[in-house]
Tab-separated table of C-alpha atoms in Angstrom:
chain	number	residue	atom	x	y	z
A	21	MET	CA	3.931	-11.239	-3.340
A	22	ALA	CA	4.902	-7.720	-0.854
A	23	LEU	CA	7.783	-8.333	-2.668
A	24	LEU	CA	6.456	-9.114	-6.003
A	25	THR	CA	4.360	-5.587	-6.171
A	26	GLN	CA	7.257	-3.655	-4.860
A	27	LEU	CA	8.865	-4.103	-8.268
A	28	GLN	CA	8.297	-2.452	-11.804
A	29	GLN	CA	9.152	-3.237	-14.886
A	30	PHE	CA	10.965	-1.097	-17.634
A	31	HIS	CA	11.877	-2.307	-21.168
A	32	VAL	CA	12.411	-0.934	-24.859
A	33	ASP	CA	8.492	-1.244	-26.413
A	34	LYS	CA	8.637	-3.686	-29.375
A	35	LEU	CA	12.280	-4.296	-29.067
A	36	SER	CA	14.483	-6.478	-27.941
A	37	SER	CA	15.722	-5.096	-24.285
A	38	ALA	CA	17.653	-5.569	-21.540
A	39	HIS	CA	14.285	-5.901	-18.459
A	40	VAL	CA	15.499	-3.290	-15.395
A	41	TYR	CA	13.456	-3.689	-12.573
A	42	VAL	CA	13.534	-0.806	-9.980
A	43	ARG	CA	12.613	-1.664	-6.439
A	44	LEU	CA	9.851	0.598	-4.319
A	45	GLN	CA	10.763	2.021	-0.683
A	46	PRO	CA	8.116	0.557	1.552
A	47	GLY	CA	4.999	3.014	1.402
A	48	GLN	CA	5.905	4.662	-2.156
A	49	THR	CA	3.139	3.327	-5.207
A	50	TRP	CA	4.736	3.267	-8.984
A	51	LEU	CA	3.124	6.378	-9.756
A	52	ASP	CA	5.535	8.249	-7.280
A	53	ILE	CA	8.990	6.861	-8.892
A	54	PRO	CA	10.776	9.602	-9.386
A	55	GLU	CA	11.231	11.531	-12.318
A	56	ALA	CA	15.394	11.551	-12.990
A	57	VAL	CA	14.771	7.414	-11.364
A	58	VAL	CA	12.298	7.299	-14.831
A	59	HIS	CA	14.476	8.662	-16.647
A	60	ASP	CA	17.739	6.746	-16.025
A	61	CYS	CA	16.217	3.451	-16.700
A	62	ALA	CA	14.646	4.836	-19.432
A	63	GLN	CA	18.412	5.440	-20.448
A	64	LEU	CA	19.370	2.850	-19.255
A	65	VAL	CA	17.401	0.559	-21.187
A	66	LYS	CA	17.960	1.766	-24.780
A	67	ALA	CA	21.823	1.435	-23.976
A	68	ASN	CA	21.220	-1.924	-23.085
A	69	SER	CA	19.267	-3.081	-26.181
A	70	ILE	CA	20.958	-3.939	-29.525
A	71	GLU	CA	17.898	-2.118	-31.635
A	72	GLY	CA	17.752	0.356	-29.051
A	73	ASN	CA	20.666	2.146	-28.676
A	74	LYS	CA	21.212	2.162	-32.613
A	75	LYS	CA	17.316	4.308	-32.583
A	76	ASN	CA	16.623	7.827	-32.318
A	77	GLY	CA	13.161	8.197	-30.677
A	78	ILE	CA	12.195	5.430	-28.821
A	79	THR	CA	9.385	4.449	-26.081
A	80	VAL	CA	10.323	2.855	-22.971
A	81	ILE	CA	8.487	1.496	-21.501
A	82	TYR	CA	7.237	0.614	-17.502
A	83	THR	CA	4.903	-1.147	-15.590
A	84	PRO	CA	4.367	-2.681	-11.738
A	85	TRP	CA	5.841	-6.240	-11.822
A	86	ASP	CA	2.217	-7.811	-10.996
A	87	ASN	CA	0.684	-6.627	-13.745
A	88	LEU	CA	3.036	-8.631	-16.272
A	89	LYS	CA	1.625	-11.366	-17.480
A	90	LYS	CA	3.242	-14.368	-19.269
A	91	THR	CA	2.009	-17.114	-20.841
A	92	PRO	CA	3.561	-21.121	-21.691
A	93	GLY	CA	3.691	-19.757	-26.085
A	94	MET	CA	5.316	-16.467	-25.857
A	95	GLU	CA	9.439	-15.730	-26.813
A	96	THR	CA	11.228	-15.975	-23.972
A	97	GLY	CA	11.552	-12.591	-22.763
A	98	GLN	CA	8.062	-11.511	-24.020
A	99	VAL	CA	6.094	-10.466	-22.276
A	100	THR	CA	2.114	-8.598	-22.205
A	101	PHE	CA	-0.110	-7.474	-19.811
A	102	HIS	CA	-3.340	-8.238	-17.819
A	103	ASN	CA	-3.871	-4.490	-17.285
A	104	ASN	CA	-2.536	-1.712	-20.428
A	105	LYS	CA	-3.819	1.208	-18.281
A	106	LYS	CA	-1.176	0.183	-16.070
A	107	VAL	CA	0.585	0.834	-18.290
A	108	LYS	CA	3.741	3.430	-17.914
A	109	ARG	CA	4.874	5.034	-21.570
A	110	VAL	CA	8.538	7.243	-21.957
A	111	PHE	CA	9.976	8.648	-24.678
A	112	VAL	CA	13.463	8.940	-25.236
A	113	GLU	CA	14.720	11.104	-28.004
A	114	LYS	CA	19.110	9.550	-27.967
A	115	ARG	CA	21.245	8.297	-25.535
A	116	ILE	CA	22.400	10.349	-23.207
A	117	ASN	CA	26.422	9.509	-22.696
A	118	GLU	CA	26.847	11.056	-19.808
A	119	VAL	CA	23.301	9.044	-17.908
A	120	VAL	CA	25.247	5.983	-19.064
A	121	ASN	CA	28.144	6.066	-18.055
A	122	ARG	CA	27.286	7.916	-14.570
A	123	LEU	CA	25.015	4.711	-14.691
A	124	ASN	CA	27.593	2.420	-15.473
A	125	LYS	CA	29.865	3.324	-12.408
A	126	THR	CA	27.676	2.544	-10.274
A	127	LYS	CA	27.271	-1.261	-11.789
A	128	VAL	CA	27.212	-3.497	-8.752
A	129	GLU	CA	26.586	-6.741	-10.387
A	130	ARG	CA	24.856	-9.156	-7.562
A	131	PHE	CA	23.741	-12.847	-7.597
A	132	PRO	CA	21.119	-12.625	-5.018
A	133	ASP	CA	19.395	-15.553	-2.835
A	134	LEU	CA	15.808	-14.013	-4.092
A	135	LEU	CA	14.536	-16.879	-1.782
A	136	GLN	CA	16.889	-16.124	1.127
A	137	GLU	CA	15.531	-12.048	0.210
A	138	LYS	CA	11.735	-13.510	-0.649
A	139	VAL	CA	12.118	-15.059	3.410
A	140	GLN	CA	13.697	-11.788	5.040
A	141	ARG	CA	10.482	-9.556	3.966
A	142	GLU	CA	7.627	-11.215	4.424
A	143	LYS	CA	9.501	-12.440	8.111
A	144	MET	CA	9.751	-8.445	8.618
A	145	ASP	CA	6.176	-8.119	6.849
A	146	ARG	CA	5.036	-10.478	9.689
A	147	LEU	CA	6.991	-8.638	12.260
A	148	LYS	CA	5.330	-5.799	11.287
A	149	ALA	CA	1.741	-7.610	11.472
A	150	ARG	CA	1.457	-8.979	15.032
A	151	GLU	CA	2.861	-5.312	16.242
A	152	GLY	CA	0.846	-3.612	14.883
A	153	GLU	CA	-2.228	-6.730	15.682
A	154	PHE	CA	-0.720	-6.320	19.558
A	155	ALA	CA	-1.291	-2.590	19.351
A	156	GLU	CA	-4.763	-2.692	17.834
A	157	LYS	CA	-6.269	-5.510	20.773
A	158	GLU	CA	-4.048	-2.911	23.320
A	159	ARG	CA	-5.867	-0.077	22.351
A	160	ALA	CA	-8.859	-1.903	22.308
A	161	ARG	CA	-8.021	-3.322	26.212
A	162	VAL	CA	-7.333	0.808	26.525
A	163	LEU	CA	-11.391	1.216	25.156
A	164	ALA	CA	-13.024	-1.527	27.110
A	165	GLU	CA	-11.248	-0.192	30.103
A	166	GLU	CA	-11.929	3.564	29.628
A	167	LYS	CA	-16.043	2.612	29.174
A	168	ARG	CA	-16.058	-0.272	32.289
A	169	ARG	CA	-14.812	2.564	34.563
A	170	SER	CA	-18.074	5.543	33.432
A	171	GLU	CA	-19.890	2.143	33.811
A	172	LYS	CA	-18.645	1.891	37.187
A	173	GLU	CA	-18.947	5.893	37.902
A	174	ILE	CA	-22.560	5.335	36.838
A	175	ASN	CA	-23.367	3.014	38.642
A	176	ASP	CA	-22.564	3.981	41.641
A	177	MET	CA	-24.531	6.857	41.292
A	178	PHE	CA	-27.299	5.089	40.657
A	179	ASP	CA	-28.432	3.262	43.791
A	180	PRO	CA	-31.518	1.432	43.831
A	181	SER	CA	-32.555	1.585	46.844
A	182	LEU	CA	-31.885	4.822	46.954
A	183	MET	CA	-34.243	5.344	43.739
A	184	LYS	CA	-37.778	6.346	44.040
A	185	SER	CA	-40.406	6.571	41.204
A	186	ASN	CA	-42.688	9.284	41.160
A	187	TYR	CA	-45.209	7.135	38.931
A	188	ARG	CA	-48.388	7.247	40.593
A	189	ASP	CA	-47.337	8.681	43.812
A	190	THR	CA	-50.616	8.620	45.540
A	191	GLU	CA	-53.462	7.622	43.551
A	192	VAL	CA	-55.996	9.894	42.815
A	193	GLU	CA	-59.518	8.610	43.207
A	194	ASP	CA	-62.164	12.037	41.430
A	195	ILE	CA	-59.740	13.498	39.149
A	196	ASN	CA	-61.362	16.961	38.511
A	197	ALA	CA	-60.925	17.350	42.952
A	198	ALA	CA	-56.945	16.964	41.658
A	199	GLU	CA	-56.964	19.208	39.189
A	200	GLU	CA	-58.935	22.052	40.757
A	201	ASP	CA	-55.931	21.570	43.863
A	202	PHE	CA	-53.904	21.835	41.500
A	203	MET	CA	-54.323	25.035	40.213
């Protein structure tokens, strides 16, 4: 599931368009996507939309992958959202050919083995989790050792055979006489 939460989908609102997915860096949230990346993705989506490419002033929307909702009655490529508050919109006035050409020059077409990538990423996540658990156990062990050592020092300081209580050290039969002796 960690892989899916790192994907963000971009597409032209209310028009047929290509969907662009952005994989976030570890620790990055979808709200932290740099403005330049958002605008580049918006230009790419606009350029790859048959209708959107011909129009000026379109809106490109983007949302986390796990917010996409697909029901059986929907057309191919059609999506809706679980939570509309998790949908951001970017207004694209017109196509900027320099941006689209720059992106097309860096285009690399891959046909990844998504299952293998998912397995590899989950393996890395499990390894990190295991390392975190090991570090937590080590911290707990060190704290327990320090606590045991401090309790031992306290216990060594107080030897019960040398202790003597001052409670009712001497029994007083006449309280008035004891008070007279006190003053």
